[in-house]
mmCIF file of C-alpha atoms in Angstrom:
data_model
loop_
_atom_site.group_PDB
_atom_site.id
_atom_site.type_symbol
_atom_site.label_atom_id
_atom_site.label_comp_id
_atom_site.label_asym_id
_atom_site.label_seq_id
_atom_site.Cartn_x
_atom_site.Cartn_y
_atom_site.Cartn_z
ATOM 1 C CA MET A 46 14.790 -17.044 14.281
ATOM 2 C CA GLY A 47 14.349 -14.091 11.909
ATOM 3 C CA ARG A 48 11.682 -11.689 13.115
ATOM 4 C CA PHE A 49 10.466 -8.154 12.620
ATOM 5 C CA ILE A 50 7.570 -5.919 13.602
ATOM 6 C CA ASP A 51 4.632 -5.637 11.216
ATOM 7 C CA GLU A 52 2.037 -3.043 12.257
ATOM 8 C CA GLY A 53 2.833 -3.593 15.923
ATOM 9 C CA GLU A 54 2.822 -7.391 15.771
ATOM 10 C CA VAL A 55 5.912 -9.581 16.027
ATOM 11 C CA VAL A 56 6.360 -11.584 12.822
ATOM 12 C CA GLU A 57 8.090 -14.949 12.996
ATOM 13 C CA PHE A 58 8.086 -17.473 10.197
ATOM 14 C CA THR A 59 7.300 -21.052 11.142
ATOM 15 C CA LYS A 60 9.449 -24.125 10.774
ATOM 16 C CA GLU A 61 6.649 -25.643 8.711
ATOM 17 C CA GLN A 62 6.838 -22.781 6.206
ATOM 18 C CA ARG A 63 10.577 -23.103 5.821
ATOM 19 C CA ASP A 64 10.428 -26.908 5.600
ATOM 20 C CA ARG A 65 7.766 -26.646 2.901
ATOM 21 C CA PHE A 66 9.883 -24.137 0.980
ATOM 22 C CA LEU A 67 12.930 -26.440 1.067
ATOM 23 C CA GLU A 68 10.754 -29.355 0.010
ATOM 24 C CA LEU A 69 9.519 -27.396 -2.997
ATOM 25 C CA LEU A 70 13.005 -26.165 -3.906
ATOM 26 C CA ASN A 71 14.381 -29.685 -3.890
ATOM 27 C CA SER A 72 11.467 -31.022 -5.963
ATOM 28 C CA TYR A 73 12.498 -29.085 -9.073
ATOM 29 C CA LYS A 74 15.606 -28.868 -11.219
ATOM 30 C CA GLY A 75 15.365 -25.087 -11.429
ATOM 31 C CA VAL A 76 13.808 -21.936 -10.010
ATOM 32 C CA THR A 77 12.145 -19.076 -11.893
ATOM 33 C CA ILE A 78 11.912 -15.736 -10.075
ATOM 34 C CA LEU A 79 9.269 -13.269 -11.277
ATOM 35 C CA SER A 80 7.825 -9.932 -10.181
ATOM 36 C CA HIS A 81 4.938 -7.684 -11.223
ATOM 37 C CA ILE A 82 4.731 -5.902 -14.570
ATOM 38 C CA ARG A 83 6.217 -2.394 -14.691
ATOM 39 C CA PRO A 84 8.419 -3.333 -11.705
ATOM 40 C CA ASP A 85 9.537 -0.818 -9.106
ATOM 41 C CA GLY A 86 12.622 -0.888 -6.905
ATOM 42 C CA ASP A 87 11.138 -3.297 -4.372
ATOM 43 C CA ALA A 88 10.101 -5.766 -7.073
ATOM 44 C CA ILE A 89 13.510 -5.683 -8.742
ATOM 45 C CA GLY A 90 15.572 -5.513 -5.546
ATOM 46 C CA SER A 91 13.685 -8.314 -3.804
ATOM 47 C CA SER A 92 13.834 -10.530 -6.891
ATOM 48 C CA LEU A 93 17.571 -10.011 -7.346
ATOM 49 C CA GLY A 94 18.192 -10.492 -3.627
ATOM 50 C CA ILE A 95 16.523 -13.912 -3.756
ATOM 51 C CA TYR A 96 18.230 -14.702 -7.064
ATOM 52 C CA HIS A 97 21.717 -14.214 -5.620
ATOM 53 C CA ILE A 98 20.907 -16.171 -2.439
ATOM 54 C CA LEU A 99 19.704 -19.204 -4.389
ATOM 55 C CA LYS A 100 22.548 -18.994 -6.937
ATOM 56 C CA GLU A 101 25.035 -18.885 -4.063
ATOM 57 C CA ALA A 102 23.328 -21.948 -2.575
ATOM 58 C CA GLY A 103 23.883 -23.873 -5.808
ATOM 59 C CA PHE A 104 20.429 -23.800 -7.382
ATOM 60 C CA LYS A 105 19.784 -23.343 -11.090
ATOM 61 C CA VAL A 106 17.950 -20.013 -11.263
ATOM 62 C CA GLU A 107 16.490 -17.696 -13.900
ATOM 63 C CA ILE A 108 14.973 -14.264 -13.305
ATOM 64 C CA ALA A 109 12.378 -12.648 -15.556
ATOM 65 C CA ASN A 110 9.821 -9.882 -15.838
ATOM 66 C CA TYR A 111 7.059 -9.618 -18.426
ATOM 67 C CA SER A 112 7.832 -5.954 -19.145
ATOM 68 C CA LYS A 113 10.021 -5.376 -22.188
ATOM 69 C CA GLU A 114 11.433 -2.219 -20.631
ATOM 70 C CA LEU A 115 12.821 -2.049 -17.093
ATOM 71 C CA PRO A 116 13.555 0.999 -14.907
ATOM 72 C CA GLN A 117 17.189 1.853 -15.569
ATOM 73 C CA ASP A 118 17.492 3.515 -12.138
ATOM 74 C CA PHE A 119 18.356 0.045 -10.818
ATOM 75 C CA LYS A 120 20.831 -1.091 -13.469
ATOM 76 C CA PHE A 121 23.644 -0.699 -10.905
ATOM 77 C CA LEU A 122 22.430 -3.837 -9.113
ATOM 78 C CA ASP A 123 24.363 -7.038 -9.760
ATOM 79 C CA GLY A 124 22.335 -9.324 -11.998
ATOM 80 C CA PHE A 125 20.105 -6.575 -13.451
ATOM 81 C CA SER A 126 21.210 -7.548 -16.961
ATOM 82 C CA LYS A 127 20.118 -11.133 -16.249
ATOM 83 C CA ILE A 128 16.433 -10.131 -16.034
ATOM 84 C CA LYS A 129 14.727 -11.498 -19.166
ATOM 85 C CA ASN A 130 11.206 -10.839 -20.448
ATOM 86 C CA ARG A 131 10.547 -14.535 -21.039
ATOM 87 C CA VAL A 132 10.460 -17.730 -19.002
ATOM 88 C CA ASP A 133 12.779 -20.386 -20.426
ATOM 89 C CA PHE A 134 12.562 -23.093 -17.751
ATOM 90 C CA LYS A 135 9.731 -25.455 -18.617
ATOM 91 C CA ASP A 136 9.514 -27.255 -15.282
ATOM 92 C CA SER A 137 10.703 -25.036 -12.451
ATOM 93 C CA LEU A 138 9.490 -23.778 -9.108
ATOM 94 C CA ILE A 139 8.039 -20.293 -9.574
ATOM 95 C CA ILE A 140 8.816 -17.624 -6.970
ATOM 96 C CA VAL A 141 6.754 -14.461 -7.401
ATOM 97 C CA CYS A 142 7.918 -11.316 -5.585
ATOM 98 C CA ASP A 143 5.983 -8.173 -4.685
ATOM 99 C CA SER A 144 2.822 -8.989 -6.638
ATOM 100 C CA GLY A 145 -0.561 -8.824 -4.920
ATOM 101 C CA SER A 146 -2.278 -10.961 -7.552
ATOM 102 C CA ILE A 147 -1.158 -13.467 -10.157
ATOM 103 C CA ASP A 148 -2.599 -11.463 -13.047
ATOM 104 C CA ARG A 149 -0.059 -8.679 -12.361
ATOM 105 C CA VAL A 150 2.789 -11.022 -13.282
ATOM 106 C CA GLY A 151 1.808 -11.158 -16.945
ATOM 107 C CA PHE A 152 3.060 -14.662 -17.763
ATOM 108 C CA ASP A 153 0.738 -17.645 -18.142
ATOM 109 C CA LEU A 154 1.551 -19.708 -15.061
ATOM 110 C CA SER A 155 -1.257 -22.243 -15.430
ATOM 111 C CA GLY A 156 -0.327 -25.500 -13.772
ATOM 112 C CA ARG A 157 2.880 -24.100 -12.237
ATOM 113 C CA VAL A 158 3.658 -24.352 -8.521
ATOM 114 C CA ILE A 159 4.141 -20.880 -7.051
ATOM 115 C CA VAL A 160 5.789 -19.511 -3.911
ATOM 116 C CA ASN A 161 4.247 -16.105 -3.246
ATOM 117 C CA ILE A 162 6.488 -13.624 -1.354
ATOM 118 C CA ASP A 163 4.871 -10.243 -0.775
ATOM 119 C CA HIS A 164 3.781 -7.474 1.612
ATOM 120 C CA HIS A 165 0.596 -6.095 0.031
ATOM 121 C CA LYS A 166 -2.643 -6.106 2.018
ATOM 122 C CA SER A 167 -4.489 -6.878 -1.202
ATOM 123 C CA ASN A 168 -2.540 -10.118 -1.785
ATOM 124 C CA THR A 169 -4.871 -12.933 -2.872
ATOM 125 C CA ASP A 170 -2.758 -15.841 -1.487
ATOM 126 C CA TYR A 171 -2.400 -17.389 -4.930
ATOM 127 C CA GLY A 172 0.623 -19.553 -4.103
ATOM 128 C CA ALA A 173 1.051 -23.152 -3.060
ATOM 129 C CA LEU A 174 3.114 -21.481 -0.326
ATOM 130 C CA ASN A 175 2.293 -17.909 0.684
ATOM 131 C CA ILE A 176 4.978 -15.932 2.494
ATOM 132 C CA VAL A 177 2.914 -12.764 2.799
ATOM 133 C CA LYS A 178 3.181 -10.193 5.582
ATOM 134 C CA PRO A 179 0.747 -7.336 4.864
ATOM 135 C CA GLY A 180 1.902 -3.965 6.090
ATOM 136 C CA ALA A 181 5.616 -4.836 6.119
ATOM 137 C CA VAL A 182 7.775 -1.948 4.925
ATOM 138 C CA SER A 183 8.889 -3.831 1.792
ATOM 139 C CA THR A 184 8.810 -7.253 0.184
ATOM 140 C CA SER A 185 12.573 -7.373 0.690
ATOM 141 C CA ILE A 186 12.203 -7.475 4.494
ATOM 142 C CA VAL A 187 9.830 -10.441 4.157
ATOM 143 C CA ALA A 188 12.185 -12.279 1.792
ATOM 144 C CA TYR A 189 15.280 -11.551 3.888
ATOM 145 C CA TYR A 190 13.926 -12.703 7.255
ATOM 146 C CA PHE A 191 12.390 -15.788 5.698
ATOM 147 C CA LEU A 192 15.543 -16.873 3.829
ATOM 148 C CA LYS A 193 18.312 -15.825 6.228
ATOM 149 C CA GLU A 194 17.642 -18.840 8.461
ATOM 150 C CA LEU A 195 18.047 -21.190 5.487
ATOM 151 C CA PHE A 196 20.894 -19.795 3.403
ATOM 152 C CA LYS A 197 23.856 -17.453 3.448
ATOM 153 C CA VAL A 198 22.949 -13.907 2.357
ATOM 154 C CA PRO A 199 25.743 -12.675 0.049
ATOM 155 C CA LYS A 200 26.805 -9.050 -0.329
ATOM 156 C CA ASN A 201 25.060 -8.567 -3.675
ATOM 157 C CA SER A 202 21.789 -9.744 -2.100
ATOM 158 C CA ALA A 203 22.234 -7.280 0.758
ATOM 159 C CA LYS A 204 22.747 -4.477 -1.776
ATOM 160 C CA ALA A 205 19.608 -5.486 -3.688
ATOM 161 C CA PHE A 206 17.481 -5.826 -0.542
ATOM 162 C CA TYR A 207 18.692 -2.439 0.767
ATOM 163 C CA THR A 208 17.781 -0.820 -2.565
ATOM 164 C CA ALA A 209 14.328 -2.397 -2.349
ATOM 165 C CA LEU A 210 13.919 -1.082 1.203
ATOM 166 C CA LEU A 211 14.824 2.486 0.233
ATOM 167 C CA SER A 212 12.533 2.337 -2.776
ATOM 168 C CA ASP A 213 9.365 1.179 -1.013
ATOM 169 C CA SER A 214 9.920 3.116 2.211
ATOM 170 C CA LEU A 215 10.587 6.268 0.156
ATOM 171 C CA PHE A 216 13.895 6.591 1.968
ATOM 172 C CA PHE A 217 12.404 5.752 5.392
ATOM 173 C CA SER A 218 9.509 8.208 5.168
ATOM 174 C CA THR A 219 6.366 6.023 4.963
ATOM 175 C CA SER A 220 4.147 5.218 7.940
ATOM 176 C CA SER A 221 5.147 1.533 7.723
ATOM 177 C CA THR A 222 8.737 2.491 8.575
ATOM 178 C CA ASN A 223 9.551 1.535 12.172
ATOM 179 C CA LYS A 224 12.530 0.621 14.341
ATOM 180 C CA ASP A 225 12.798 -2.806 12.744
ATOM 181 C CA SER A 226 13.112 -1.176 9.337
ATOM 182 C CA PHE A 227 16.334 0.337 10.620
ATOM 183 C CA GLU A 228 17.422 -2.937 12.216
ATOM 184 C CA PHE A 229 16.881 -4.572 8.833
ATOM 185 C CA ALA A 230 18.956 -1.825 7.208
ATOM 186 C CA LYS A 231 21.697 -2.321 9.803
ATOM 187 C CA GLU A 232 21.872 -6.057 9.107
ATOM 188 C CA LEU A 233 22.167 -5.379 5.386
ATOM 189 C CA VAL A 234 24.935 -2.842 5.974
ATOM 190 C CA ASP A 235 26.728 -5.401 8.146
ATOM 191 C CA LEU A 236 26.500 -7.780 5.179
ATOM 192 C CA GLY A 237 28.149 -5.255 2.876
ATOM 193 C CA ALA A 238 25.471 -2.882 1.578
ATOM 194 C CA ASN A 239 26.878 0.658 1.280
ATOM 195 C CA PRO A 240 24.122 3.164 2.261
ATOM 196 C CA ALA A 241 25.731 6.298 0.796
ATOM 197 C CA GLU A 242 26.642 4.594 -2.465
ATOM 198 C CA ILE A 243 23.198 3.071 -2.964
ATOM 199 C CA ALA A 244 21.360 6.295 -2.099
ATOM 200 C CA ASN A 245 23.553 8.242 -4.508
ATOM 201 C CA LEU A 246 23.005 5.743 -7.325
ATOM 202 C CA MET A 247 19.247 5.789 -6.766
ATOM 203 C CA LYS A 248 18.826 9.561 -6.498
ATOM 204 C CA ASN A 249 21.582 11.184 -8.542
ATOM 205 C CA GLN A 250 21.919 9.204 -11.760
ATOM 206 C CA LYS A 251 18.819 10.312 -13.656
ATOM 207 C CA PRO A 252 18.840 11.271 -17.350
ATOM 208 C CA LEU A 253 18.020 14.843 -18.426
ATOM 209 C CA SER A 254 14.818 13.564 -20.044
ATOM 210 C CA SER A 255 13.389 12.696 -16.618
ATOM 211 C CA LEU A 256 13.774 16.294 -15.397
ATOM 212 C CA ARG A 257 12.134 17.569 -18.548
ATOM 213 C CA LEU A 258 9.233 15.199 -17.935
ATOM 214 C CA LEU A 259 8.979 16.409 -14.330
ATOM 215 C CA ALA A 260 8.725 19.990 -15.607
ATOM 216 C CA LYS A 261 5.795 18.980 -17.824
ATOM 217 C CA ALA A 262 4.050 17.294 -14.899
ATOM 218 C CA LEU A 263 4.573 20.232 -12.533
ATOM 219 C CA ASP A 264 3.250 22.621 -15.175
ATOM 220 C CA SER A 265 0.000 20.617 -15.172
ATOM 221 C CA LEU A 266 -0.419 20.695 -11.367
ATOM 222 C CA LYS A 267 -3.857 21.714 -10.107
ATOM 223 C CA LEU A 268 -5.407 21.854 -6.628
ATOM 224 C CA HIS A 269 -8.868 20.549 -5.769
ATOM 225 C CA LEU A 270 -11.206 20.131 -2.792
ATOM 226 C CA ASN A 271 -10.056 23.201 -0.882
ATOM 227 C CA GLY A 272 -6.423 22.615 -1.772
ATOM 228 C CA LYS A 273 -6.319 19.196 -0.106
ATOM 229 C CA VAL A 274 -5.850 17.234 -3.341
ATOM 230 C CA ALA A 275 -3.195 17.881 -5.980
ATOM 231 C CA THR A 276 -3.379 16.384 -9.461
ATOM 232 C CA MET A 277 -0.768 16.212 -12.226
ATOM 233 C CA LYS A 278 -0.746 14.528 -15.578
ATOM 234 C CA ILE A 279 1.763 13.183 -18.076
ATOM 235 C CA THR A 280 0.504 12.572 -21.602
ATOM 236 C CA LYS A 281 1.868 10.406 -24.399
ATOM 237 C CA GLU A 282 2.939 13.633 -26.058
ATOM 238 C CA ASP A 283 4.937 14.591 -22.947
ATOM 239 C CA PHE A 284 6.780 11.265 -23.030
ATOM 240 C CA ALA A 285 7.470 11.690 -26.755
ATOM 241 C CA LYS A 286 8.648 15.317 -26.550
ATOM 242 C CA THR A 287 11.005 14.729 -23.625
ATOM 243 C CA GLY A 288 12.256 11.324 -24.754
ATOM 244 C CA ALA A 289 11.633 9.991 -21.238
ATOM 245 C CA SER A 290 10.756 6.378 -20.531
ATOM 246 C CA GLU A 291 7.530 5.499 -18.739
ATOM 247 C CA TYR A 292 9.576 4.825 -15.587
ATOM 248 C CA ALA A 293 10.629 8.482 -15.455
ATOM 249 C CA ARG A 294 7.201 9.152 -13.890
ATOM 250 C CA ASP A 295 8.312 7.318 -10.722
ATOM 251 C CA GLY A 296 8.549 9.775 -7.866
ATOM 252 C CA VAL A 297 6.770 12.588 -9.703
ATOM 253 C CA VAL A 298 3.593 12.155 -7.652
ATOM 254 C CA GLU A 299 5.545 12.936 -4.464
ATOM 255 C CA TYR A 300 5.965 16.567 -5.532
ATOM 256 C CA GLY A 301 2.249 17.207 -5.177
ATOM 257 C CA LYS A 302 2.285 15.741 -1.679
ATOM 258 C CA SER A 303 5.076 18.121 -0.670
ATOM 259 C CA LEU A 304 2.673 21.083 -0.701
ATOM 260 C CA ALA A 305 1.594 22.244 2.757
ATOM 261 C CA THR A 306 -2.174 22.046 2.213
ATOM 262 C CA VAL A 307 -2.191 18.797 0.236
ATOM 263 C CA SER A 308 -3.268 15.536 1.862
ATOM 264 C CA ILE A 309 -3.533 13.449 -1.325
ATOM 265 C CA SER A 310 -1.444 13.749 -4.486
ATOM 266 C CA ILE A 311 -2.482 12.072 -7.729
ATOM 267 C CA LEU A 312 -0.566 11.513 -10.957
ATOM 268 C CA PHE A 313 -2.261 10.436 -14.182
ATOM 269 C CA ALA A 314 0.191 8.961 -16.695
ATOM 270 C CA GLU A 315 -0.970 8.155 -20.214
ATOM 271 C CA LEU A 316 0.802 4.959 -21.269
ATOM 272 C CA ASP A 317 0.448 3.050 -24.539
ATOM 273 C CA ASP A 318 -2.443 0.857 -23.492
ATOM 274 C CA LYS A 319 -4.064 2.583 -20.503
ATOM 275 C CA ILE A 320 -3.946 5.339 -17.892
ATOM 276 C CA LYS A 321 -1.745 4.628 -14.873
ATOM 277 C CA VAL A 322 -3.034 6.460 -11.774
ATOM 278 C CA SER A 323 -0.723 6.865 -8.760
ATOM 279 C CA LEU A 324 -1.951 8.081 -5.372
ATOM 280 C CA ARG A 325 0.141 9.251 -2.418
ATOM 281 C CA SER A 326 -1.080 10.619 0.896
ATOM 282 C CA LYS A 327 -0.179 12.016 4.281
ATOM 283 C CA GLY A 328 -1.671 9.385 6.577
ATOM 284 C CA ILE A 329 -4.861 8.784 4.566
ATOM 285 C CA ASP A 330 -5.654 5.250 3.405
ATOM 286 C CA VAL A 331 -5.671 5.662 -0.379
ATOM 287 C CA SER A 332 -5.457 1.894 -0.951
ATOM 288 C CA LYS A 333 -9.223 1.639 -0.376
ATOM 289 C CA ILE A 334 -9.842 4.303 -2.992
ATOM 290 C CA ALA A 335 -7.528 2.562 -5.464
ATOM 291 C CA LYS A 336 -9.236 -0.761 -4.774
ATOM 292 C CA SER A 337 -12.604 0.710 -5.743
ATOM 293 C CA PHE A 338 -11.107 1.311 -9.212
ATOM 294 C CA GLY A 339 -9.689 -2.219 -9.469
ATOM 295 C CA GLY A 340 -6.259 -1.424 -8.048
ATOM 296 C CA GLY A 341 -4.634 -1.569 -4.636
ATOM 297 C CA GLY A 342 -1.402 -0.957 -2.781
ATOM 298 C CA HIS A 343 -0.500 0.451 0.608
ATOM 299 C CA LYS A 344 -2.130 2.901 2.976
ATOM 300 C CA GLU A 345 -0.158 5.922 1.775
ATOM 301 C CA ALA A 346 0.921 4.678 -1.661
ATOM 302 C CA ALA A 347 -1.500 3.009 -4.033
ATOM 303 C CA GLY A 348 -2.642 3.043 -7.624
ATOM 304 C CA PHE A 349 -4.643 1.538 -10.426
ATOM 305 C CA GLU A 350 -4.705 1.233 -14.204
ATOM 306 C CA VAL A 351 -7.775 1.970 -16.294
ATOM 307 C CA ASN A 352 -8.839 2.684 -19.854
ATOM 308 C CA GLY A 353 -10.318 6.053 -20.746
ATOM 309 C CA LYS A 354 -9.543 9.762 -20.864
ATOM 310 C CA ILE A 355 -7.612 11.475 -18.092
ATOM 311 C CA ASP A 356 -10.186 14.234 -17.523
ATOM 312 C CA LYS A 357 -13.067 11.760 -17.101
ATOM 313 C CA ILE A 358 -11.041 9.512 -14.785
ATOM 314 C CA LYS A 359 -9.979 12.531 -12.731
ATOM 315 C CA GLU A 360 -13.581 13.677 -12.366
ATOM 316 C CA LYS A 361 -14.702 10.261 -11.099
ATOM 317 C CA LEU A 362 -11.725 9.925 -8.757
ATOM 318 C CA LEU A 363 -12.169 13.343 -7.180
ATOM 319 C CA GLU A 364 -15.849 12.609 -6.659
ATOM 320 C CA LYS A 365 -14.950 9.295 -5.021
ATOM 321 C CA ILE A 366 -12.474 11.013 -2.674
ATOM 322 C CA LYS A 367 -15.019 13.685 -1.771
ATOM 323 C CA ASP A 368 -17.783 11.159 -1.072
ATOM 324 C CA SER A 369 -15.474 8.878 0.947
ATOM 325 C CA GLY A 370 -15.090 11.492 3.667
ATOM 326 C CA VAL A 371 -11.352 10.853 4.086
ATOM 327 C CA LEU A 372 -10.619 14.587 3.866
ATOM 328 C CA ASP A 373 -13.158 15.588 6.544
#
């Protein structure tokens, strides 16, 4: 049986879970695979990995995301062009990947039966079937070990799952990375995923506009709370002047964390409708801080979205971090 280690505990999926999944699959004429709005590499890679598995198994499948714009860093994945921003199937089983709550999917799924596949601690168990393993290194590891006992995993799924793993583990650097993360990677390589090729496509295919946006963010960098917190910002004007997409902000927050004195790095990105706040840390649980602002995420990588002005949000967030005592 497929298994892996999740925060020190052995994870094994039950026969009842897999039987229920097959029962649901066979109850519908089609399957709709969704992920959270403004998807990252894990959301896209996990969704496409499942998509290819079910297509290979003979199911009628569509894949969609509510966002009109997708991160082009992952366009090298087979099936990326198949991701729509609408749901066409009227009566299909819904599989939601990498979304801690149903409201982050964007679509109205009232009355639809949902299979929830995720790894966020903040997951609200909104599915008729919840395949959720909080603390797992990525949603792709949950999806892979659940499905590998039921169906063949084709090469294009392995490539997508490996991409998802690299994305959410920050290239094997997060605290949730463990020996089974590497065993998972090995199995995907055995199935045809090419580590060097995927890493190169993820890291070395960025447009010039993204570097120009990074320069703007770094120019805004400030240190707070005795140098333990770094903040950066990207304004609407920065996006407009550089011509960068909103996804070009991905990874920018990591630069603040790279400083020797910094324990928490924060990026404020001014999007069309709200401020997107990203938090990264060195061993500090920033998910609790994000949750207090209506967001969530993982111990060392979390975030939230809020309306308002960057300076006011920053002031409140820094005060919250100071009062929480996490830097003591």
